[in-house]
PDB file of C-alpha atoms in Angstrom:
ATOM      1  CA  MET H   1     -35.535  70.508 -77.296  1.00 76.00           C
ATOM      2  CA  GLU H   2     -34.153  66.914 -76.752  1.00 89.00           C
ATOM      3  CA  PRO H   3     -34.029  65.861 -73.027  1.00 93.00           C
ATOM      4  CA  LEU H   4     -30.586  65.932 -71.550  1.00 93.00           C
ATOM      5  CA  ARG H   5     -28.884  62.621 -71.232  1.00 95.00           C
ATOM      6  CA  VAL H   6     -27.597  62.402 -67.752  1.00 95.00           C
ATOM      7  CA  LEU H   7     -24.978  60.060 -66.024  1.00 95.00           C
ATOM      8  CA  GLU H   8     -25.332  59.788 -62.425  1.00 94.00           C
ATOM      9  CA  LEU H   9     -22.121  58.971 -60.577  1.00 91.00           C
ATOM     10  CA  TYR H  10     -21.935  58.003 -56.811  1.00 90.00           C
ATOM     11  CA  SER H  11     -25.761  57.693 -57.180  1.00 91.00           C
ATOM     12  CA  GLY H  12     -26.517  56.327 -53.746  1.00 89.00           C
ATOM     13  CA  VAL H  13     -30.190  55.757 -53.362  1.00 89.00           C
ATOM     14  CA  GLY H  14     -30.998  58.378 -56.148  1.00 91.00           C
ATOM     15  CA  GLY H  15     -31.217  61.633 -54.376  1.00 87.00           C
ATOM     16  CA  MET H  16     -29.682  63.600 -57.299  1.00 89.00           C
ATOM     17  CA  HIS H  17     -31.972  61.793 -59.774  1.00 92.00           C
ATOM     18  CA  HIS H  18     -34.938  62.679 -57.608  1.00 91.00           C
ATOM     19  CA  ALA H  19     -33.698  66.457 -57.527  1.00 89.00           C
ATOM     20  CA  LEU H  20     -33.445  66.368 -61.189  1.00 91.00           C
ATOM     21  CA  ARG H  21     -37.015  64.961 -61.670  1.00 91.00           C
ATOM     22  CA  GLU H  22     -38.354  67.667 -59.383  1.00 89.00           C
ATOM     23  CA  SER H  23     -36.416  70.354 -61.344  1.00 88.00           C
ATOM     24  CA  CYS H  24     -38.732  69.883 -64.204  1.00 89.00           C
ATOM     25  CA  ILE H  25     -35.680  70.010 -66.653  1.00 90.00           C
ATOM     26  CA  PRO H  26     -36.249  67.616 -69.606  1.00 94.00           C
ATOM     27  CA  ALA H  27     -33.707  64.941 -68.696  1.00 95.00           C
ATOM     28  CA  GLN H  28     -33.265  61.078 -68.839  1.00 95.00           C
ATOM     29  CA  VAL H  29     -30.694  59.477 -66.517  1.00 97.00           C
ATOM     30  CA  VAL H  30     -29.050  57.002 -68.878  1.00 97.00           C
ATOM     31  CA  ALA H  31     -27.110  55.240 -66.169  1.00 96.00           C
ATOM     32  CA  ALA H  32     -26.420  55.291 -62.500  1.00 96.00           C
ATOM     33  CA  ILE H  33     -23.216  54.078 -60.924  1.00 94.00           C
ATOM     34  CA  ASP H  34     -22.536  53.194 -57.278  1.00 93.00           C
ATOM     35  CA  VAL H  35     -20.408  50.360 -55.562  1.00 91.00           C
ATOM     36  CA  ASN H  36     -22.630  50.343 -52.455  1.00 89.00           C
ATOM     37  CA  THR H  37     -24.871  47.199 -52.866  1.00 91.00           C
ATOM     38  CA  VAL H  38     -27.364  48.288 -50.213  1.00 90.00           C
ATOM     39  CA  ALA H  39     -27.705  51.790 -51.721  1.00 90.00           C
ATOM     40  CA  ASN H  40     -28.012  50.136 -55.083  1.00 94.00           C
ATOM     41  CA  GLU H  41     -31.126  47.996 -54.047  1.00 95.00           C
ATOM     42  CA  VAL H  42     -32.796  51.073 -52.857  1.00 94.00           C
ATOM     43  CA  TYR H  43     -31.896  52.860 -55.937  1.00 95.00           C
ATOM     44  CA  ARG H  44     -33.272  50.029 -58.224  1.00 96.00           C
ATOM     45  CA  TYR H  45     -36.507  50.044 -56.138  1.00 96.00           C
ATOM     46  CA  ASN H  46     -36.766  53.970 -56.555  1.00 94.00           C
ATOM     47  CA  PHE H  47     -35.758  54.113 -60.284  1.00 96.00           C
ATOM     48  CA  PRO H  48     -36.602  50.575 -61.720  1.00 96.00           C
ATOM     49  CA  TYR H  49     -36.180  51.621 -65.349  1.00 96.00           C
ATOM     50  CA  THR H  50     -32.650  53.280 -65.016  1.00 96.00           C
ATOM     51  CA  GLN H  51     -29.666  51.270 -65.996  1.00 96.00           C
ATOM     52  CA  LEU H  52     -27.747  50.557 -62.708  1.00 96.00           C
ATOM     53  CA  LEU H  53     -23.887  49.743 -62.774  1.00 95.00           C
ATOM     54  CA  ALA H  54     -22.523  48.244 -59.574  1.00 94.00           C
ATOM     55  CA  LYS H  55     -18.895  49.390 -59.939  1.00 91.00           C
ATOM     56  CA  THR H  56     -16.572  52.054 -59.031  1.00 86.00           C
ATOM     57  CA  ILE H  57     -16.039  54.945 -61.385  1.00 82.00           C
ATOM     58  CA  GLU H  58     -12.409  54.118 -61.833  1.00 83.00           C
ATOM     59  CA  GLY H  59     -13.597  50.726 -63.161  1.00 85.00           C
ATOM     60  CA  ILE H  60     -15.497  52.387 -66.100  1.00 87.00           C
ATOM     61  CA  THR H  61     -13.583  52.259 -69.402  1.00 88.00           C
ATOM     62  CA  LEU H  62     -13.576  55.227 -71.871  1.00 88.00           C
ATOM     63  CA  GLN H  63     -15.636  53.075 -74.311  1.00 91.00           C
ATOM     64  CA  GLU H  64     -18.279  52.484 -71.579  1.00 90.00           C
ATOM     65  CA  PHE H  65     -18.511  56.358 -71.168  1.00 88.00           C
ATOM     66  CA  ASP H  66     -18.687  56.944 -74.844  1.00 90.00           C
ATOM     67  CA  ARG H  67     -21.493  54.477 -75.327  1.00 93.00           C
ATOM     68  CA  LEU H  68     -23.632  56.160 -72.689  1.00 93.00           C
ATOM     69  CA  SER H  69     -23.426  59.358 -74.678  1.00 92.00           C
ATOM     70  CA  PHE H  70     -24.318  61.648 -71.896  1.00 92.00           C
ATOM     71  CA  ASP H  71     -24.745  65.491 -72.022  1.00 91.00           C
ATOM     72  CA  MET H  72     -24.410  66.034 -68.148  1.00 90.00           C
ATOM     73  CA  ILE H  73     -23.041  64.289 -65.043  1.00 89.00           C
ATOM     74  CA  LEU H  74     -24.774  64.359 -61.762  1.00 89.00           C
ATOM     75  CA  MET H  75     -22.866  63.118 -58.646  1.00 84.00           C
ATOM     76  CA  SER H  76     -22.847  63.089 -54.797  1.00 75.00           C
ATOM     77  CA  PRO H  77     -19.391  61.939 -53.978  1.00 64.00           C
ATOM     78  CA  PRO H  78     -18.731  60.492 -50.736  1.00 63.00           C
ATOM     79  CA  CYS H  79     -15.301  62.109 -50.040  1.00 57.00           C
ATOM     80  CA  GLN H  80     -16.148  65.562 -50.938  1.00 57.00           C
ATOM     81  CA  PRO H  81     -12.987  67.450 -49.936  1.00 60.00           C
ATOM     82  CA  PHE H  82     -10.659  65.260 -51.945  1.00 58.00           C
ATOM     83  CA  THR H  83     -13.108  64.808 -54.624  1.00 64.00           C
ATOM     84  CA  ARG H  84     -13.965  68.585 -54.845  1.00 71.00           C
ATOM     85  CA  ASP H  85     -10.214  69.569 -55.445  1.00 77.00           C
ATOM     86  CA  LEU H  86      -9.590  66.867 -58.181  1.00 76.00           C
ATOM     87  CA  LEU H  87     -12.908  67.836 -59.701  1.00 76.00           C
ATOM     88  CA  LEU H  88     -12.219  71.514 -59.952  1.00 83.00           C
ATOM     89  CA  GLN H  89      -8.815  70.799 -61.493  1.00 84.00           C
ATOM     90  CA  THR H  90     -10.330  68.578 -64.133  1.00 82.00           C
ATOM     91  CA  ILE H  91     -13.206  71.120 -64.770  1.00 84.00           C
ATOM     92  CA  GLU H  92     -10.737  73.814 -65.331  1.00 86.00           C
ATOM     93  CA  ASN H  93      -8.456  71.806 -67.580  1.00 87.00           C
ATOM     94  CA  CYS H  94     -11.374  70.753 -69.715  1.00 84.00           C
ATOM     95  CA  GLY H  95     -12.283  74.403 -70.353  1.00 85.00           C
ATOM     96  CA  PHE H  96     -15.491  74.613 -68.063  1.00 85.00           C
ATOM     97  CA  GLN H  97     -16.542  77.602 -65.956  1.00 86.00           C
ATOM     98  CA  TYR H  98     -18.156  76.579 -62.695  1.00 87.00           C
ATOM     99  CA  GLN H  99     -20.174  77.884 -59.750  1.00 86.00           C
ATOM    100  CA  GLU H 100     -19.976  76.429 -56.263  1.00 84.00           C
ATOM    101  CA  PHE H 101     -22.761  76.649 -53.777  1.00 80.00           C
ATOM    102  CA  LEU H 102     -23.161  75.873 -49.993  1.00 81.00           C
ATOM    103  CA  LEU H 103     -26.829  75.565 -49.305  1.00 80.00           C
ATOM    104  CA  SER H 104     -28.777  74.634 -46.460  1.00 80.00           C
ATOM    105  CA  PRO H 105     -31.898  72.672 -47.433  1.00 76.00           C
ATOM    106  CA  THR H 106     -33.766  74.901 -45.172  1.00 80.00           C
ATOM    107  CA  SER H 107     -33.478  77.642 -47.743  1.00 78.00           C
ATOM    108  CA  LEU H 108     -35.190  75.435 -50.143  1.00 73.00           C
ATOM    109  CA  GLY H 109     -37.924  74.659 -47.691  1.00 76.00           C
ATOM    110  CA  ILE H 110     -36.524  71.231 -46.578  1.00 74.00           C
ATOM    111  CA  PRO H 111     -36.360  70.781 -42.877  1.00 76.00           C
ATOM    112  CA  ASN H 112     -32.699  69.785 -42.588  1.00 72.00           C
ATOM    113  CA  SER H 113     -30.011  72.316 -41.521  1.00 73.00           C
ATOM    114  CA  ARG H 114     -26.927  70.502 -42.625  1.00 74.00           C
ATOM    115  CA  LEU H 115     -25.222  72.454 -45.479  1.00 76.00           C
ATOM    116  CA  ARG H 116     -24.942  70.794 -48.738  1.00 74.00           C
ATOM    117  CA  TYR H 117     -22.255  71.401 -51.555  1.00 75.00           C
ATOM    118  CA  PHE H 118     -23.378  72.009 -55.173  1.00 77.00           C
ATOM    119  CA  LEU H 119     -21.387  72.681 -58.248  1.00 79.00           C
ATOM    120  CA  ILE H 120     -22.775  73.648 -61.486  1.00 81.00           C
ATOM    121  CA  ALA H 121     -20.315  73.668 -64.615  1.00 81.00           C
ATOM    122  CA  LYS H 122     -20.669  74.675 -68.356  1.00 81.00           C
ATOM    123  CA  LEU H 123     -18.265  75.118 -71.143  1.00 80.00           C
ATOM    124  CA  GLN H 124     -16.816  78.562 -70.982  1.00 77.00           C
ATOM    125  CA  SER H 125     -17.957  79.522 -74.293  1.00 73.00           C
ATOM    126  CA  GLU H 126     -21.676  79.570 -72.996  1.00 65.00           C
ATOM    127  CA  PRO H 127     -23.018  81.547 -70.022  1.00 63.00           C
ATOM    128  CA  LEU H 128     -24.295  79.738 -66.886  1.00 57.00           C
ATOM    129  CA  PRO H 129     -28.247  79.847 -67.467  1.00 57.00           C
ATOM    130  CA  PHE H 130     -29.187  79.468 -63.602  1.00 56.00           C
ATOM    131  CA  GLN H 131     -28.074  80.377 -60.138  1.00 58.00           C
ATOM    132  CA  ALA H 132     -28.840  79.055 -56.712  1.00 56.00           C
ATOM    133  CA  PRO H 133     -31.282  80.987 -54.421  1.00 55.00           C
ATOM    134  CA  GLY H 134     -29.442  83.706 -52.301  1.00 55.00           C
ATOM    135  CA  THR H 135     -26.360  83.793 -54.658  1.00 53.00           C
ATOM    136  CA  ASP H 136     -25.182  86.516 -57.068  1.00 53.00           C
ATOM    137  CA  GLY H 137     -24.731  84.066 -59.982  1.00 48.00           C
ATOM    138  CA  VAL H 138     -21.107  85.137 -60.351  1.00 48.00           C
ATOM    139  CA  PRO H 139     -18.883  82.075 -61.344  1.00 47.00           C
ATOM    140  CA  GLN H 140     -16.314  81.334 -58.670  1.00 47.00           C
ATOM    141  CA  ASN H 141     -13.352  80.309 -60.810  1.00 48.00           C
TER     142      ASN H 141
END
């Protein structure tokens, strides 16, 4: 199986990239995008071989997206309530099913009790092949 080609939006210092790496899913982050220059310096240090684009996602053209030829998007948006509503609407309009999770890192053995929001999406024609710990695996859309 070919590794997934992943685009990382709102990449910050690379937390989602690191989580993907730890998941052992065969994947390559083809580009990371964030406007924060300090975060980008840390990201570049953590992942020196990943293409890093210092821009807003609104500044990316459709042609740039097409050239990246990605299979999956990872993101950790800074304004989650607004982004979540817009994201869910877009996901549904594009024919995806999704599952949302609020997980505490402590449930994964990480000593931080702040809840984190996760969303997994897949085309409706294919079943979701995974579920988060402590959930029933039923899509919430």
